[in-house]
Amino acid sequence: MNFQRIAAVAVSFACSTSMAAETLQPPWGKEENLGQKMVMEATTVCADGKGHYVAVVPDEDRGGDQLYYGDGKTFFLVPSLPFTSGRSFLEPRFFNKAANPNFRGMDWRVVSDIDLDKKAKTCALRCGEKNIALTVMEAGPAADVLRKSAFAPSPHQFAPYALLRDTKGNYYFVDRGTGTPDQKNYRVFIGPRGALKAQKMTNVISDSEGEIFSTKKGDLRLVLDKAKTSVWIENKKKSLELRQVPVEENLPLIYNDLGVYEGVRLGTPCDDQ
């Protein structure tokens, strides 16, 4: 299991618990100078007619766009993906089987996007294989929506870290806070598919050999050496060998089937689809 790669995916997808409560400065600041006013004027807002909006904001630093998604009261930043225009985003709840499973190290089957043609004034949202037509708002009403809204980081507070399974079909899932201050904030869930239960954590040990997640019920030992077996030790006596399940290849399973993230909003334009 590539723990460093898994951690990188987690961090790129969401922000920390502490950041989720913060607000962001709008991309155009207070519109106090020409540059800020130009950013506002160049921002496009696409609406679905049901009170949901996608703001496509030009991002000079990355040479593309930055997406925000909201309800007209709060817009959440949608983390951008590398090697894109900024209109593509990780969306593990929707799967596009026709996409490239390994483009520059990333599975694009779990990537969705916004298709915007400013000249033609057309906009569409793709969530996996589902396509949703959106309407490009006129500049005046769009600016009114943006100016009265607050801006915030992604609301998703935790992201997958490790997944294991025993021979009886029970899953052992670990996630953690994704911002720098919260990366040692782990959670452990155990149970059959669709019914994993959170375990009360008592301690976490991490060293060069791997990690031990101690709970009231037992210890989950994850080893970095693939030649060795990760185990679940209950009451310090009963030892159960676990099979490692690759996180990156099983994001749809994690987000749709385990039950851990049921009802959790990820702050992407696919939240309400």
Short mmCIF file of N, CA, C and O in Angstrom, two decimals, residues 87-209:
data_model
loop_
_atom_site.label_atom_id
_atom_site.label_comp_id
_atom_site.label_asym_id
_atom_site.label_seq_id
_atom_site.Cartn_x
_atom_site.Cartn_y
_atom_site.Cartn_z
N ARG A 87 -11.38 23.24 -14.42
CA ARG A 87 -12.82 22.95 -14.43
C ARG A 87 -13.12 21.48 -14.16
O ARG A 87 -14.27 21.06 -14.19
N SER A 88 -12.09 20.70 -13.91
CA SER A 88 -12.26 19.29 -13.57
C SER A 88 -12.01 19.11 -12.07
O SER A 88 -11.20 19.82 -11.47
N PHE A 89 -12.71 18.16 -11.47
CA PHE A 89 -12.59 17.96 -10.03
C PHE A 89 -12.81 16.49 -9.69
O PHE A 89 -13.50 15.75 -10.40
N LEU A 90 -12.19 16.07 -8.58
CA LEU A 90 -12.34 14.71 -8.11
C LEU A 90 -13.75 14.52 -7.58
O LEU A 90 -14.23 15.30 -6.76
N GLU A 91 -14.43 13.47 -8.07
CA GLU A 91 -15.81 13.19 -7.65
C GLU A 91 -15.99 11.68 -7.59
O GLU A 91 -16.44 11.04 -8.53
N PRO A 92 -15.61 11.07 -6.44
CA PRO A 92 -15.59 9.61 -6.33
C PRO A 92 -16.96 8.95 -6.28
O PRO A 92 -17.07 7.73 -6.40
N ARG A 93 -18.02 9.73 -6.10
CA ARG A 93 -19.36 9.14 -6.03
C ARG A 93 -19.93 8.82 -7.41
O ARG A 93 -20.90 8.08 -7.53
N PHE A 94 -19.32 9.40 -8.45
CA PHE A 94 -19.77 9.18 -9.83
C PHE A 94 -18.63 8.57 -10.62
O PHE A 94 -17.48 8.99 -10.50
N PHE A 95 -18.95 7.58 -11.47
CA PHE A 95 -17.93 6.81 -12.16
C PHE A 95 -18.14 6.87 -13.66
O PHE A 95 -19.25 6.68 -14.16
N ASN A 96 -17.07 7.18 -14.39
CA ASN A 96 -17.11 7.23 -15.86
C ASN A 96 -16.21 6.12 -16.39
O ASN A 96 -15.01 6.29 -16.50
N LYS A 97 -16.81 4.99 -16.72
CA LYS A 97 -16.01 3.81 -17.10
C LYS A 97 -15.23 4.01 -18.40
O LYS A 97 -14.28 3.28 -18.67
N ALA A 98 -15.61 5.01 -19.21
CA ALA A 98 -14.94 5.24 -20.48
C ALA A 98 -13.67 6.07 -20.33
O ALA A 98 -12.88 6.18 -21.27
N ALA A 99 -13.44 6.66 -19.17
CA ALA A 99 -12.28 7.53 -18.96
C ALA A 99 -11.02 6.72 -18.72
O ALA A 99 -11.05 5.52 -18.44
N ASN A 100 -9.88 7.41 -18.80
CA ASN A 100 -8.57 6.78 -18.62
C ASN A 100 -8.36 6.40 -17.15
O ASN A 100 -8.43 7.25 -16.27
N PRO A 101 -8.09 5.12 -16.85
CA PRO A 101 -7.90 4.71 -15.46
C PRO A 101 -6.55 5.12 -14.88
O PRO A 101 -6.36 5.04 -13.66
N ASN A 102 -5.64 5.55 -15.73
CA ASN A 102 -4.32 5.94 -15.22
C ASN A 102 -3.70 6.98 -16.12
O ASN A 102 -2.88 6.68 -16.99
N PHE A 103 -4.08 8.25 -15.91
CA PHE A 103 -3.49 9.35 -16.66
C PHE A 103 -2.60 10.14 -15.72
O PHE A 103 -3.05 10.75 -14.77
N ARG A 104 -1.28 10.06 -15.96
CA ARG A 104 -0.30 10.73 -15.12
C ARG A 104 -0.48 10.35 -13.65
O ARG A 104 -0.40 11.19 -12.74
N GLY A 105 -0.77 9.07 -13.43
CA GLY A 105 -0.86 8.55 -12.08
C GLY A 105 -2.20 8.72 -11.41
O GLY A 105 -2.36 8.39 -10.23
N MET A 106 -3.20 9.23 -12.15
CA MET A 106 -4.51 9.46 -11.55
C MET A 106 -5.60 8.74 -12.32
O MET A 106 -5.56 8.64 -13.55
N ASP A 107 -6.60 8.23 -11.58
CA ASP A 107 -7.74 7.54 -12.18
C ASP A 107 -8.77 8.58 -12.59
O ASP A 107 -9.49 9.13 -11.75
N TRP A 108 -8.87 8.84 -13.90
CA TRP A 108 -9.79 9.87 -14.38
C TRP A 108 -11.22 9.37 -14.50
O TRP A 108 -12.12 10.13 -14.89
N ARG A 109 -11.46 8.14 -14.13
CA ARG A 109 -12.84 7.63 -14.12
C ARG A 109 -13.64 8.22 -12.96
O ARG A 109 -14.87 8.16 -12.95
N VAL A 110 -12.93 8.78 -11.97
CA VAL A 110 -13.61 9.41 -10.84
C VAL A 110 -13.44 10.94 -10.88
O VAL A 110 -13.49 11.61 -9.86
N VAL A 111 -13.25 11.45 -12.08
CA VAL A 111 -13.13 12.90 -12.28
C VAL A 111 -14.35 13.40 -13.05
O VAL A 111 -14.75 12.81 -14.06
N SER A 112 -14.96 14.46 -12.57
CA SER A 112 -16.08 15.10 -13.26
C SER A 112 -15.67 16.51 -13.63
O SER A 112 -14.59 16.98 -13.25
N ASP A 113 -16.52 17.23 -14.39
CA ASP A 113 -16.08 18.55 -14.85
C ASP A 113 -17.24 19.45 -15.25
O ASP A 113 -18.38 19.02 -15.39
N ILE A 114 -16.88 20.72 -15.44
CA ILE A 114 -17.77 21.74 -15.98
C ILE A 114 -17.31 22.06 -17.40
O ILE A 114 -16.12 22.31 -17.63
N ASP A 115 -18.25 22.04 -18.34
CA ASP A 115 -17.95 22.39 -19.73
C ASP A 115 -18.58 23.75 -20.02
O ASP A 115 -19.80 23.87 -20.10
N LEU A 116 -17.73 24.76 -20.14
CA LEU A 116 -18.21 26.13 -20.33
C LEU A 116 -17.69 26.70 -21.64
O LEU A 116 -16.49 26.65 -21.91
N ASP A 117 -18.60 27.22 -22.45
CA ASP A 117 -18.23 27.93 -23.68
C ASP A 117 -18.74 29.36 -23.53
O ASP A 117 -19.94 29.62 -23.68
N LYS A 118 -17.82 30.27 -23.20
CA LYS A 118 -18.23 31.64 -22.92
C LYS A 118 -18.79 32.34 -24.16
O LYS A 118 -19.74 33.12 -24.08
N LYS A 119 -18.20 32.06 -25.32
CA LYS A 119 -18.68 32.71 -26.54
C LYS A 119 -20.08 32.26 -26.90
O LYS A 119 -20.94 33.07 -27.27
N ALA A 120 -20.33 30.96 -26.79
CA ALA A 120 -21.65 30.42 -27.12
C ALA A 120 -22.63 30.57 -25.96
O ALA A 120 -23.83 30.32 -26.11
N LYS A 121 -22.11 30.95 -24.80
CA LYS A 121 -22.91 31.10 -23.58
C LYS A 121 -23.64 29.80 -23.23
O LYS A 121 -24.84 29.78 -22.96
N THR A 122 -22.87 28.71 -23.26
CA THR A 122 -23.42 27.41 -22.87
C THR A 122 -22.60 26.85 -21.72
O THR A 122 -21.40 27.10 -21.61
N CYS A 123 -23.26 26.07 -20.87
CA CYS A 123 -22.59 25.52 -19.70
C CYS A 123 -23.24 24.17 -19.38
O CYS A 123 -24.47 24.01 -19.49
N ALA A 124 -22.43 23.20 -19.01
CA ALA A 124 -22.95 21.88 -18.65
C ALA A 124 -22.09 21.27 -17.56
O ALA A 124 -20.89 21.52 -17.48
N LEU A 125 -22.72 20.48 -16.74
CA LEU A 125 -22.05 19.75 -15.67
C LEU A 125 -22.06 18.27 -16.01
O LEU A 125 -23.08 17.72 -16.39
N ARG A 126 -20.89 17.64 -15.90
CA ARG A 126 -20.82 16.19 -16.06
C ARG A 126 -20.41 15.56 -14.74
O ARG A 126 -19.37 15.88 -14.19
N CYS A 127 -21.27 14.68 -14.23
CA CYS A 127 -20.97 13.92 -13.01
C CYS A 127 -20.84 12.46 -13.42
O CYS A 127 -21.86 11.78 -13.63
N GLY A 128 -19.62 11.98 -13.57
CA GLY A 128 -19.41 10.63 -14.08
C GLY A 128 -19.92 10.52 -15.50
O GLY A 128 -19.43 11.19 -16.40
N GLU A 129 -20.96 9.72 -15.70
CA GLU A 129 -21.56 9.56 -17.03
C GLU A 129 -22.85 10.35 -17.17
O GLU A 129 -23.52 10.28 -18.19
N LYS A 130 -23.19 11.10 -16.14
CA LYS A 130 -24.43 11.89 -16.14
C LYS A 130 -24.14 13.32 -16.58
O LYS A 130 -23.24 13.96 -16.06
N ASN A 131 -24.92 13.82 -17.55
CA ASN A 131 -24.75 15.18 -18.06
C ASN A 131 -25.95 16.04 -17.69
O ASN A 131 -27.10 15.63 -17.88
N ILE A 132 -25.67 17.22 -17.14
CA ILE A 132 -26.72 18.14 -16.69
C ILE A 132 -26.51 19.49 -17.36
O ILE A 132 -25.45 20.10 -17.22
N ALA A 133 -27.51 19.96 -18.09
CA ALA A 133 -27.42 21.27 -18.74
C ALA A 133 -27.61 22.37 -17.71
O ALA A 133 -28.52 22.32 -16.88
N LEU A 134 -26.74 23.37 -17.75
CA LEU A 134 -26.84 24.53 -16.88
C LEU A 134 -27.06 25.79 -17.72
O LEU A 134 -26.79 25.79 -18.92
N THR A 135 -27.53 26.83 -17.07
CA THR A 135 -27.77 28.10 -17.76
C THR A 135 -26.73 29.13 -17.34
O THR A 135 -26.45 29.29 -16.14
N VAL A 136 -26.15 29.81 -18.32
CA VAL A 136 -25.20 30.88 -18.02
C VAL A 136 -25.99 32.13 -17.63
O VAL A 136 -26.80 32.63 -18.41
N MET A 137 -25.76 32.62 -16.42
CA MET A 137 -26.49 33.78 -15.94
C MET A 137 -25.97 35.06 -16.59
O MET A 137 -24.78 35.16 -16.95
N GLU A 138 -26.84 36.03 -16.74
CA GLU A 138 -26.43 37.34 -17.23
C GLU A 138 -25.50 37.98 -16.19
O GLU A 138 -25.58 37.69 -14.99
N ALA A 139 -24.62 38.85 -16.66
CA ALA A 139 -23.57 39.41 -15.80
C ALA A 139 -24.11 40.11 -14.56
O ALA A 139 -23.60 39.91 -13.45
N GLY A 140 -25.15 40.92 -14.72
CA GLY A 140 -25.69 41.68 -13.58
C GLY A 140 -26.24 40.79 -12.48
O GLY A 140 -25.79 40.87 -11.32
N PRO A 141 -27.20 39.91 -12.78
CA PRO A 141 -27.73 39.01 -11.75
C PRO A 141 -26.66 38.09 -11.16
O PRO A 141 -26.68 37.78 -9.97
N ALA A 142 -25.69 37.66 -12.00
CA ALA A 142 -24.62 36.79 -11.52
C ALA A 142 -23.77 37.52 -10.47
O ALA A 142 -23.44 36.97 -9.41
N ALA A 143 -23.42 38.77 -10.77
CA ALA A 143 -22.62 39.57 -9.84
C ALA A 143 -23.37 39.79 -8.53
O ALA A 143 -22.77 39.77 -7.45
N ASP A 144 -24.68 39.98 -8.61
CA ASP A 144 -25.48 40.17 -7.39
C ASP A 144 -25.42 38.93 -6.50
O ASP A 144 -25.28 39.04 -5.27
N VAL A 145 -25.52 37.75 -7.11
CA VAL A 145 -25.45 36.50 -6.35
C VAL A 145 -24.08 36.36 -5.69
O VAL A 145 -23.98 36.01 -4.51
N LEU A 146 -23.03 36.66 -6.43
CA LEU A 146 -21.67 36.51 -5.90
C LEU A 146 -21.39 37.49 -4.78
O LEU A 146 -20.77 37.14 -3.77
N ARG A 147 -21.84 38.72 -4.92
CA ARG A 147 -21.52 39.75 -3.92
C ARG A 147 -22.22 39.52 -2.59
O ARG A 147 -21.71 39.92 -1.54
N LYS A 148 -23.37 38.90 -2.62
CA LYS A 148 -24.11 38.69 -1.37
C LYS A 148 -23.75 37.35 -0.71
O LYS A 148 -24.28 37.03 0.37
N SER A 149 -22.87 36.59 -1.33
CA SER A 149 -22.51 35.26 -0.81
C SER A 149 -21.20 35.27 -0.03
O SER A 149 -20.32 36.08 -0.29
N ALA A 150 -21.11 34.34 0.90
CA ALA A 150 -19.85 34.10 1.60
C ALA A 150 -19.09 33.03 0.82
O ALA A 150 -19.67 32.24 0.09
N PHE A 151 -17.76 33.00 1.01
CA PHE A 151 -16.91 32.00 0.35
C PHE A 151 -16.17 31.21 1.41
O PHE A 151 -15.71 31.76 2.41
N ALA A 152 -16.08 29.89 1.19
CA ALA A 152 -15.51 29.01 2.22
C ALA A 152 -14.70 27.89 1.57
O ALA A 152 -14.89 27.57 0.39
N PRO A 153 -13.80 27.26 2.36
CA PRO A 153 -13.06 26.09 1.85
C PRO A 153 -14.01 24.93 1.64
O PRO A 153 -15.19 24.97 2.03
N SER A 154 -13.51 23.86 1.07
CA SER A 154 -14.30 22.64 0.90
C SER A 154 -14.84 22.18 2.25
O SER A 154 -14.14 22.21 3.26
N PRO A 155 -16.10 21.73 2.30
CA PRO A 155 -16.68 21.28 3.58
C PRO A 155 -16.29 19.88 3.96
O PRO A 155 -16.58 19.44 5.08
N HIS A 156 -15.64 19.16 3.07
CA HIS A 156 -15.27 17.76 3.35
C HIS A 156 -14.10 17.75 4.32
O HIS A 156 -13.01 18.22 4.00
N GLN A 157 -14.30 17.19 5.51
CA GLN A 157 -13.34 17.32 6.59
C GLN A 157 -12.36 16.16 6.70
O GLN A 157 -11.29 16.30 7.29
N PHE A 158 -12.73 15.01 6.17
CA PHE A 158 -11.87 13.83 6.24
C PHE A 158 -11.77 13.19 4.86
O PHE A 158 -12.65 13.36 4.02
N ALA A 159 -10.70 12.44 4.63
CA ALA A 159 -10.52 11.75 3.37
C ALA A 159 -9.89 10.39 3.62
O ALA A 159 -9.21 10.18 4.63
N PRO A 160 -10.09 9.43 2.72
CA PRO A 160 -9.61 8.06 2.92
C PRO A 160 -8.11 7.97 3.11
O PRO A 160 -7.34 8.68 2.46
N TYR A 161 -7.70 7.05 3.99
CA TYR A 161 -6.27 6.84 4.24
C TYR A 161 -5.88 5.38 4.02
O TYR A 161 -4.87 5.09 3.41
N ALA A 162 -6.69 4.44 4.50
CA ALA A 162 -6.37 3.01 4.33
C ALA A 162 -7.65 2.20 4.38
O ALA A 162 -8.61 2.54 5.07
N LEU A 163 -7.65 1.08 3.64
CA LEU A 163 -8.80 0.18 3.61
C LEU A 163 -8.30 -1.26 3.62
O LEU A 163 -7.41 -1.63 2.84
N LEU A 164 -8.88 -2.07 4.51
CA LEU A 164 -8.51 -3.48 4.61
C LEU A 164 -9.78 -4.31 4.75
O LEU A 164 -10.86 -3.80 5.07
N ARG A 165 -9.63 -5.62 4.54
CA ARG A 165 -10.78 -6.52 4.61
C ARG A 165 -10.34 -7.85 5.20
O ARG A 165 -9.25 -8.35 4.91
N ASP A 166 -11.22 -8.47 6.01
CA ASP A 166 -10.91 -9.79 6.54
C ASP A 166 -11.62 -10.86 5.71
O ASP A 166 -12.35 -10.56 4.77
N THR A 167 -11.42 -12.11 6.05
CA THR A 167 -11.97 -13.22 5.26
C THR A 167 -13.48 -13.38 5.46
O THR A 167 -14.12 -14.12 4.73
N LYS A 168 -14.04 -12.70 6.44
CA LYS A 168 -15.48 -12.79 6.70
C LYS A 168 -16.27 -11.68 6.02
O LYS A 168 -17.49 -11.59 6.18
N GLY A 169 -15.57 -10.82 5.28
CA GLY A 169 -16.25 -9.74 4.56
C GLY A 169 -16.37 -8.45 5.33
O GLY A 169 -17.03 -7.51 4.87
N ASN A 170 -15.74 -8.35 6.48
CA ASN A 170 -15.75 -7.11 7.25
C ASN A 170 -14.64 -6.19 6.74
O ASN A 170 -13.54 -6.64 6.43
N TYR A 171 -14.95 -4.90 6.65
CA TYR A 171 -13.97 -3.91 6.22
C TYR A 171 -13.42 -3.14 7.42
O TYR A 171 -14.12 -2.91 8.42
N TYR A 172 -12.16 -2.75 7.29
CA TYR A 172 -11.46 -1.94 8.29
C TYR A 172 -10.98 -0.69 7.56
O TYR A 172 -10.08 -0.77 6.72
N PHE A 173 -11.60 0.44 7.86
CA PHE A 173 -11.35 1.65 7.09
C PHE A 173 -10.80 2.75 8.00
O PHE A 173 -11.29 2.95 9.11
N VAL A 174 -9.76 3.43 7.50
CA VAL A 174 -9.14 4.53 8.24
C VAL A 174 -9.18 5.78 7.38
O VAL A 174 -8.81 5.75 6.20
N ASP A 175 -9.66 6.88 7.95
CA ASP A 175 -9.52 8.17 7.26
C ASP A 175 -8.90 9.16 8.23
O ASP A 175 -8.67 8.85 9.41
N ARG A 176 -8.58 10.34 7.72
CA ARG A 176 -7.94 11.34 8.59
C ARG A 176 -8.26 12.74 8.11
O ARG A 176 -8.64 12.96 6.96
N GLY A 177 -8.11 13.70 9.02
CA GLY A 177 -8.27 15.10 8.65
C GLY A 177 -7.25 15.46 7.60
O GLY A 177 -6.13 14.94 7.61
N THR A 178 -7.64 16.35 6.70
CA THR A 178 -6.81 16.57 5.53
C THR A 178 -5.96 17.83 5.54
O THR A 178 -5.06 17.96 4.73
N GLY A 179 -6.24 18.77 6.42
CA GLY A 179 -5.37 19.95 6.51
C GLY A 179 -4.14 19.62 7.34
O GLY A 179 -4.13 18.67 8.12
N THR A 180 -3.11 20.39 7.18
CA THR A 180 -1.86 20.13 7.90
C THR A 180 -2.04 19.98 9.41
O THR A 180 -1.48 19.06 10.00
N PRO A 181 -2.84 20.82 10.07
CA PRO A 181 -2.99 20.65 11.53
C PRO A 181 -3.75 19.39 11.91
O PRO A 181 -3.67 18.94 13.05
N ASP A 182 -4.51 18.80 10.98
CA ASP A 182 -5.39 17.69 11.32
C ASP A 182 -4.95 16.35 10.73
O ASP A 182 -5.67 15.37 10.80
N GLN A 183 -3.75 16.28 10.16
CA GLN A 183 -3.33 15.06 9.50
C GLN A 183 -3.05 13.91 10.49
O GLN A 183 -2.89 12.77 10.06
N LYS A 184 -3.02 14.21 11.77
CA LYS A 184 -2.87 13.15 12.77
C LYS A 184 -4.20 12.85 13.44
O LYS A 184 -4.27 12.11 14.43
N ASN A 185 -5.27 13.43 12.88
CA ASN A 185 -6.61 13.19 13.41
C ASN A 185 -7.24 12.03 12.64
O ASN A 185 -7.88 12.21 11.61
N TYR A 186 -7.02 10.82 13.12
CA TYR A 186 -7.48 9.61 12.43
C TYR A 186 -8.82 9.13 12.97
O TYR A 186 -9.15 9.35 14.14
N ARG A 187 -9.56 8.43 12.11
CA ARG A 187 -10.77 7.73 12.54
C ARG A 187 -10.72 6.30 11.99
O ARG A 187 -10.19 6.08 10.90
N VAL A 188 -11.24 5.36 12.76
CA VAL A 188 -11.28 3.96 12.33
C VAL A 188 -12.74 3.49 12.31
O VAL A 188 -13.49 3.72 13.27
N PHE A 189 -13.12 2.82 11.22
CA PHE A 189 -14.47 2.27 11.07
C PHE A 189 -14.36 0.78 10.76
O PHE A 189 -13.50 0.37 9.97
N ILE A 190 -15.22 -0.02 11.34
CA ILE A 190 -15.18 -1.47 11.13
C ILE A 190 -16.60 -2.00 10.93
O ILE A 190 -17.54 -1.56 11.60
N GLY A 191 -16.74 -2.94 10.00
CA GLY A 191 -18.04 -3.57 9.82
C GLY A 191 -18.24 -4.08 8.41
O GLY A 191 -17.38 -3.91 7.53
N PRO A 192 -19.39 -4.70 8.12
CA PRO A 192 -19.69 -5.17 6.77
C PRO A 192 -20.03 -4.01 5.86
O PRO A 192 -20.34 -2.91 6.32
N ARG A 193 -19.99 -4.24 4.57
CA ARG A 193 -20.28 -3.20 3.58
C ARG A 193 -21.63 -2.55 3.88
O ARG A 193 -22.63 -3.22 4.09
N GLY A 194 -21.63 -1.22 3.91
CA GLY A 194 -22.85 -0.47 4.16
C GLY A 194 -23.16 -0.24 5.62
O GLY A 194 -24.10 0.48 5.94
N ALA A 195 -22.41 -0.85 6.51
CA ALA A 195 -22.72 -0.73 7.94
C ALA A 195 -21.48 -0.61 8.80
O ALA A 195 -21.43 -1.13 9.92
N LEU A 196 -20.45 0.06 8.31
CA LEU A 196 -19.25 0.27 9.12
C LEU A 196 -19.56 1.21 10.27
O LEU A 196 -20.29 2.20 10.09
N LYS A 197 -19.01 0.89 11.43
CA LYS A 197 -19.25 1.70 12.62
C LYS A 197 -17.95 2.36 13.09
O LYS A 197 -16.89 1.74 13.07
N ALA A 198 -18.05 3.62 13.51
CA ALA A 198 -16.89 4.34 14.03
C ALA A 198 -16.46 3.72 15.35
O ALA A 198 -17.29 3.37 16.20
N GLN A 199 -15.14 3.56 15.53
CA GLN A 199 -14.56 3.01 16.75
C GLN A 199 -14.00 4.15 17.61
O GLN A 199 -13.47 5.12 17.08
N LYS A 200 -14.13 4.02 18.90
CA LYS A 200 -13.59 5.04 19.78
C LYS A 200 -12.08 4.90 19.86
O LYS A 200 -11.54 3.88 20.31
N MET A 201 -11.36 5.92 19.40
CA MET A 201 -9.90 5.87 19.36
C MET A 201 -9.32 6.13 20.74
O MET A 201 -9.81 6.97 21.50
N THR A 202 -8.25 5.38 21.05
CA THR A 202 -7.55 5.59 22.32
C THR A 202 -6.09 6.01 22.12
O THR A 202 -5.51 6.67 22.97
N ASN A 203 -5.51 5.61 20.95
CA ASN A 203 -4.11 5.98 20.71
C ASN A 203 -3.73 5.70 19.26
O ASN A 203 -4.35 4.86 18.61
N VAL A 204 -2.72 6.41 18.78
CA VAL A 204 -2.17 6.18 17.44
C VAL A 204 -0.65 6.15 17.57
O VAL A 204 -0.04 7.07 18.13
N ILE A 205 -0.03 5.09 17.04
CA ILE A 205 1.43 4.98 17.04
C ILE A 205 1.88 4.89 15.59
O ILE A 205 1.36 4.10 14.81
N SER A 206 2.85 5.73 15.22
CA SER A 206 3.36 5.73 13.84
C SER A 206 4.87 5.76 13.87
O SER A 206 5.48 6.59 14.56
N ASP A 207 5.49 4.81 13.13
CA ASP A 207 6.95 4.78 13.04
C ASP A 207 7.36 4.22 11.68
O ASP A 207 6.53 4.10 10.77
N SER A 208 8.63 3.88 11.53
CA SER A 208 9.14 3.44 10.23
C SER A 208 8.57 2.09 9.80
O SER A 208 8.64 1.73 8.63
N GLU A 209 8.01 1.34 10.73
CA GLU A 209 7.47 0.02 10.41
C GLU A 209 6.01 0.07 9.99
O GLU A 209 5.49 -0.83 9.35
#
